Short mmCIF file of C-alpha atoms in Angstrom, two decimals:
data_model
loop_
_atom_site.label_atom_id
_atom_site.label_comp_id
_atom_site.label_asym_id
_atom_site.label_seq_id
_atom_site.Cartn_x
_atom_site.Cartn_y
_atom_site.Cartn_z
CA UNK M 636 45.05 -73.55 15.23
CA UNK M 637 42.87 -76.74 13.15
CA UNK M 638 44.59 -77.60 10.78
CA UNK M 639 43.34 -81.09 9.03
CA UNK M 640 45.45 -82.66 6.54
CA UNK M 641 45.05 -85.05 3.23
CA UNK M 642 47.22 -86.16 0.55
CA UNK M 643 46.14 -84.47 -2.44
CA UNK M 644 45.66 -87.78 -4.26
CA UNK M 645 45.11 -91.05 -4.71
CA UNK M 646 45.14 -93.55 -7.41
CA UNK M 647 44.54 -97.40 -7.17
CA UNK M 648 43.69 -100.61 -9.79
CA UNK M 649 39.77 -101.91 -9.33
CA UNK M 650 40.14 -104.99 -6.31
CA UNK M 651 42.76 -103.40 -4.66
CA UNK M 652 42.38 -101.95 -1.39
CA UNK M 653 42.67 -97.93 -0.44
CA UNK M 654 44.04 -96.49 2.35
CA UNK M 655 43.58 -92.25 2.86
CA UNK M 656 45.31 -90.97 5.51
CA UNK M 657 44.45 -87.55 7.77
CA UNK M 658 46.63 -86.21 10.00
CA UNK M 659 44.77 -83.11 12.70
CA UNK M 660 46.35 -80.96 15.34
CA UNK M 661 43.69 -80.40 17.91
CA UNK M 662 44.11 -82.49 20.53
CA UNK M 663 40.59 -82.08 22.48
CA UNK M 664 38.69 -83.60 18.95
CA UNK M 665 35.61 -86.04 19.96
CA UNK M 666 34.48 -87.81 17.03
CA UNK M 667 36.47 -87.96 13.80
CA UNK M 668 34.51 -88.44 10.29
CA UNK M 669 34.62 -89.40 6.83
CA UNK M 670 32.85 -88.06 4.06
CA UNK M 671 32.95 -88.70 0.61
CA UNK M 672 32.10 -86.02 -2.30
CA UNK M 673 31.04 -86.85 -5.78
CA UNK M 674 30.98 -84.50 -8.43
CA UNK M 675 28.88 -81.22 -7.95
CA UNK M 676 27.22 -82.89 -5.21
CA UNK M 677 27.37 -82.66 -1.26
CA UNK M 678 28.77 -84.69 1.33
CA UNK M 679 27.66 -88.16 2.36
CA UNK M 680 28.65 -89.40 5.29
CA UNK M 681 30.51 -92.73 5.40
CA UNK M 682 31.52 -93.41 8.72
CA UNK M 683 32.66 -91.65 12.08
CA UNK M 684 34.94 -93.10 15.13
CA UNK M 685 34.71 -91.44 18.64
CA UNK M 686 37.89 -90.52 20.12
CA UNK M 687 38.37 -93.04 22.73
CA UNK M 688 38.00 -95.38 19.83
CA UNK M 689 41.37 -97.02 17.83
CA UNK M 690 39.55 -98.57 15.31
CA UNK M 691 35.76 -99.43 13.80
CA UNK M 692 34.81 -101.48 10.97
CA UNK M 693 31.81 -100.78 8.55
CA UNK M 694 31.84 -103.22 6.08
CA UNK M 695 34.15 -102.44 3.40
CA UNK M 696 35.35 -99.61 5.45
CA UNK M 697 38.02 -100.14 8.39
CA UNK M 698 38.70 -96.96 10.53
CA UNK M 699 42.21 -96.81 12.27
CA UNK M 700 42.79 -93.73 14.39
CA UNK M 701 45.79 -93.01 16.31
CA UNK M 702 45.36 -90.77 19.08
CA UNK M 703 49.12 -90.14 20.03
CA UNK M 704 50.11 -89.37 16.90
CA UNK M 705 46.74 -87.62 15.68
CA UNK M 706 46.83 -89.61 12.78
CA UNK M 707 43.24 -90.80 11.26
CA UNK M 708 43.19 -93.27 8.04
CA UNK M 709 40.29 -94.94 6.33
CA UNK M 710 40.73 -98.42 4.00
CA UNK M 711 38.50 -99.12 1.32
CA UNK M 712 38.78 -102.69 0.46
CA UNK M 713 38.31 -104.32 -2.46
CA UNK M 714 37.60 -100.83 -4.51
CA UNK M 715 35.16 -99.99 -6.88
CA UNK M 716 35.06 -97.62 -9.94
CA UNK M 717 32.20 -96.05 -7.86
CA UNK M 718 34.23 -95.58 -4.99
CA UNK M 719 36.15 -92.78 -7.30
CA UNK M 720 35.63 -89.02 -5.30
CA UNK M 721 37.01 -87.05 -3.02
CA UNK M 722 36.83 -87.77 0.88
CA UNK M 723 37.28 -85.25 3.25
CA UNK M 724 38.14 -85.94 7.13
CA UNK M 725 36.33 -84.21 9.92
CA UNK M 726 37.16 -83.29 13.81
CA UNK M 727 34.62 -81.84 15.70
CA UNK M 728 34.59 -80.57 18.98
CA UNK M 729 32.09 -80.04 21.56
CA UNK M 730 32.30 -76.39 22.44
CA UNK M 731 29.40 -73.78 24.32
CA UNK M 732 28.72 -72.51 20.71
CA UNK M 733 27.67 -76.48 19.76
CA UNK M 734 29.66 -79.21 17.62
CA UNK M 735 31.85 -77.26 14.93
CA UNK M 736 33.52 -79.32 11.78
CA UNK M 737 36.50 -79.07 10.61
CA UNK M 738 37.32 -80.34 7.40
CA UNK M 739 40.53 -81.44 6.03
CA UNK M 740 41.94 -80.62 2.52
CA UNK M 741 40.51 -83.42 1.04
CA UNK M 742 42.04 -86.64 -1.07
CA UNK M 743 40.71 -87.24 -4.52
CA UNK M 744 40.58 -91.18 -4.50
CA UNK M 745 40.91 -92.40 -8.70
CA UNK M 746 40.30 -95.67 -9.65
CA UNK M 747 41.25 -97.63 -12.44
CA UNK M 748 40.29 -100.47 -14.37
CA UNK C 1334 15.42 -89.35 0.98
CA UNK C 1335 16.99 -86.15 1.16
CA UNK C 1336 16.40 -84.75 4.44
CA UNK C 1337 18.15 -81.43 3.47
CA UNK C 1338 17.61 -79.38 0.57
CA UNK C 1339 19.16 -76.36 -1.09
CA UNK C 1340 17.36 -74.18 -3.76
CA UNK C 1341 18.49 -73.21 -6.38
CA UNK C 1342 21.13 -76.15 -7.09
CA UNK C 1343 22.73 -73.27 -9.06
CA UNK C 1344 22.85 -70.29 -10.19
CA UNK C 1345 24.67 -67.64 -12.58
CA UNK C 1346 24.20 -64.05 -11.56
CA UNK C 1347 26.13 -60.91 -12.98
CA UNK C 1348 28.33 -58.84 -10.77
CA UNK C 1349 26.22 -56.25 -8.51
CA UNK C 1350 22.96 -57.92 -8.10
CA UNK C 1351 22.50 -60.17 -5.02
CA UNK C 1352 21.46 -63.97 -4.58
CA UNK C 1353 19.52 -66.11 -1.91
CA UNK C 1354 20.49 -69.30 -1.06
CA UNK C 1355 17.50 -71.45 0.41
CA UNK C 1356 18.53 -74.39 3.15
CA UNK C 1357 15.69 -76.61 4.28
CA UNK C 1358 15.25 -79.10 6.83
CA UNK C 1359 12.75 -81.48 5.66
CA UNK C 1360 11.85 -83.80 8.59
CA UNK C 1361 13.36 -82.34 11.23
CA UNK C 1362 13.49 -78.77 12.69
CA UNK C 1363 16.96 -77.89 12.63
CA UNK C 1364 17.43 -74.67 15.89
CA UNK C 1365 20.93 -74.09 13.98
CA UNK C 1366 22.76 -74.45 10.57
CA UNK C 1367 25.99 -74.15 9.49
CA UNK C 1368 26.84 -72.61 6.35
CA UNK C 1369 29.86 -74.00 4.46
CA UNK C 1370 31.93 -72.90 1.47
CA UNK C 1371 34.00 -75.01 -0.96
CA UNK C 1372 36.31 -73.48 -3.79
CA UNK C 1373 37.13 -75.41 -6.61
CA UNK C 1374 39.74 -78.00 -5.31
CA UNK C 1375 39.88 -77.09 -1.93
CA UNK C 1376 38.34 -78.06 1.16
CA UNK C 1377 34.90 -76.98 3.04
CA UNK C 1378 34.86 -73.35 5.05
CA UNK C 1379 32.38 -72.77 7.71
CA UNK C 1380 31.55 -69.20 7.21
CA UNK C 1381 28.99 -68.44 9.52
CA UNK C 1382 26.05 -70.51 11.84
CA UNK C 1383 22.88 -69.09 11.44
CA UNK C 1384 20.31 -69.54 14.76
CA UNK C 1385 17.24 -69.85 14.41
CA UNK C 1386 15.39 -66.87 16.41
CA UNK C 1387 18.47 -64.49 16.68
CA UNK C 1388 21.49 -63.47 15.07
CA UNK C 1389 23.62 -65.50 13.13
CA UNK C 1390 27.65 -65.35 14.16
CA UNK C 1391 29.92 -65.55 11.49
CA UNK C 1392 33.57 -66.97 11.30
CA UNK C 1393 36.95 -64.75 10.92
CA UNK C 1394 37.29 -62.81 8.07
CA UNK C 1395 33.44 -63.43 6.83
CA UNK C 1396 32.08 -60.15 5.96
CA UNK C 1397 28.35 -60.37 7.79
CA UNK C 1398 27.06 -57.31 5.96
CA UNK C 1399 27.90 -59.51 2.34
CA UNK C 1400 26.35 -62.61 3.42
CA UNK C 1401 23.21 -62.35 5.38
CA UNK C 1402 21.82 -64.84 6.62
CA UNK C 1403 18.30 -65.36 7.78
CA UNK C 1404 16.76 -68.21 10.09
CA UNK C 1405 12.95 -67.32 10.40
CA UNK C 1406 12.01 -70.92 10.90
CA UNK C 1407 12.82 -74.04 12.29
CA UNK C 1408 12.75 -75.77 8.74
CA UNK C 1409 14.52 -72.25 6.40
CA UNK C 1410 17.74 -70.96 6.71
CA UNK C 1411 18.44 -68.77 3.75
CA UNK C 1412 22.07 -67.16 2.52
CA UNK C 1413 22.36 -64.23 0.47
CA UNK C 1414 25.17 -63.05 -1.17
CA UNK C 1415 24.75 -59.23 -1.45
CA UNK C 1416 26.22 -57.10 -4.64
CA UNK C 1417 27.83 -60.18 -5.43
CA UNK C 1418 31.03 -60.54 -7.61
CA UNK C 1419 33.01 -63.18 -9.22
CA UNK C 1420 35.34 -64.00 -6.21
CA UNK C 1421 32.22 -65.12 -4.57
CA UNK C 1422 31.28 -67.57 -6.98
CA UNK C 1423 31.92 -70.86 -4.58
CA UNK C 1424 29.72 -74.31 -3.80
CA UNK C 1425 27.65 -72.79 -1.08
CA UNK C 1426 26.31 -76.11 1.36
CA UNK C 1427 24.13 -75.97 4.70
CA UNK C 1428 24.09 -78.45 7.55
CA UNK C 1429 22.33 -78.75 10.45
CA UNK C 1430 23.99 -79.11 13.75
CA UNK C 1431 21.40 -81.43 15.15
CA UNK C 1432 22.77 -83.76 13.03
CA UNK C 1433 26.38 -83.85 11.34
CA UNK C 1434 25.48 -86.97 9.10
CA UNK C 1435 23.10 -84.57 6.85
CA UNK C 1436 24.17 -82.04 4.11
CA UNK C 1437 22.12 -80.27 1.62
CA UNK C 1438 23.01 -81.08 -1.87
CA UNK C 1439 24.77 -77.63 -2.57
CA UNK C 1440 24.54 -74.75 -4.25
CA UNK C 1441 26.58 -73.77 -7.19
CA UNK C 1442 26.95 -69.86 -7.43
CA UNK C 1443 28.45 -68.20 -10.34
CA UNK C 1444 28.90 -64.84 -10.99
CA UNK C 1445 29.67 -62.91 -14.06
#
């Protein structure tokens, strides 16, 4: 099966850094994403890493994905009361029916003053 | 700008009566979209990939005769919830599989 999974939740002081961590079970995945959800809103896209990839930084956000161990983590440095929401991890795959996502449970990131 | 939109944003409907779901690609024509679900607190569902042209195919476990789904355009994909009821009422969001990096805003149904 796909099975993507989160930590339920996250909290962190304003400045420090944030690390969420995904863990996925299908092997043949060819990009892995992040997305982050606000409130009542959709998903915006924050980053993505291909698969042959072990790590890609964006700015504030570093991407560390361990292929092995199918283990996919993004770090927020230096985080912002803004940065508060929940960010979900993505596999896709490349199949005949087109690119499918598959989401994991998601981590609800807090932070505090 | 938003380059996917959903309409309504949301909606409260009472148990029996049906609801469409609109999904628009605004600068792009978008051949397939993917509808999602999200439950409060949990994670996105695909339920079903509607093609533009020709049938939509729906994931395990989605009944296709609740949710039809209609993709008359290259720009519309619409959702309807048939004789809806309160286990339905979910964040319903479309994206486009052209493009992974775009989401519509979402769709709040509720159902009484």
């Amino acid at each position: 099966g796909e099975d993507v999974e989160q930590s339920l939740f996250l909290s962190v002081r304003e400045g420090d850094s944030s690390v969420i961590n995904c863990t996925y079970t299908d092997s043949s995945s060819t990009y892995l994403y992040w997305y982050k959800q606000e409130p009542g809103a959709g998903l915006q896209l924050l980053t993505y890493i291909f698969s042959n990839m072990d790590m890609k930084q964006d700015q504030r956000l570093t991407v560390l994905l361990n292929k092995k161990d199918k283990h996919l983590s993004l770090r927020i440095a230096d985080t912002q009361t803004g940065d508060s929401a929940i960010y979900f991890c993505a596999e896709t795959q490349l199949t005949g029916g087109g690119n499918k996502l598959t989401f994991g449970t998601g981590t609800q990131l807090k932070v505090e003053l | 700008g938003a380059v996917v939109s959903q309409h309504p944003s949301w909606v409260i409907c009472k148990s029996g009566t049906s609801v469409k779901i609109e999904c628009r690609s605004l600068d792009f024509q978008a051949t397939t979209m993917f509808w999602y679900r999200q439950f409060p607190k949990q994670s996105l569902m695909l339920m079903a990939t509607s093609n533009e042209g020709s049938k939509a195919t729906y994931e395990q476990g989605v009944e296709k005769d609740k949710f039809l789904i209609n993709h008359a355009s290259l720009t519309l994909s619409t959702l309807t919830v048939t004789s809806a009821h309160p286990e339905d009422s979910s964040f319903y969001i479309c994206s486009p599989k052209e493009n992974e990096q775009y989401f519509g805003p979402g769709t709040r149904l509720t159902v009484t």
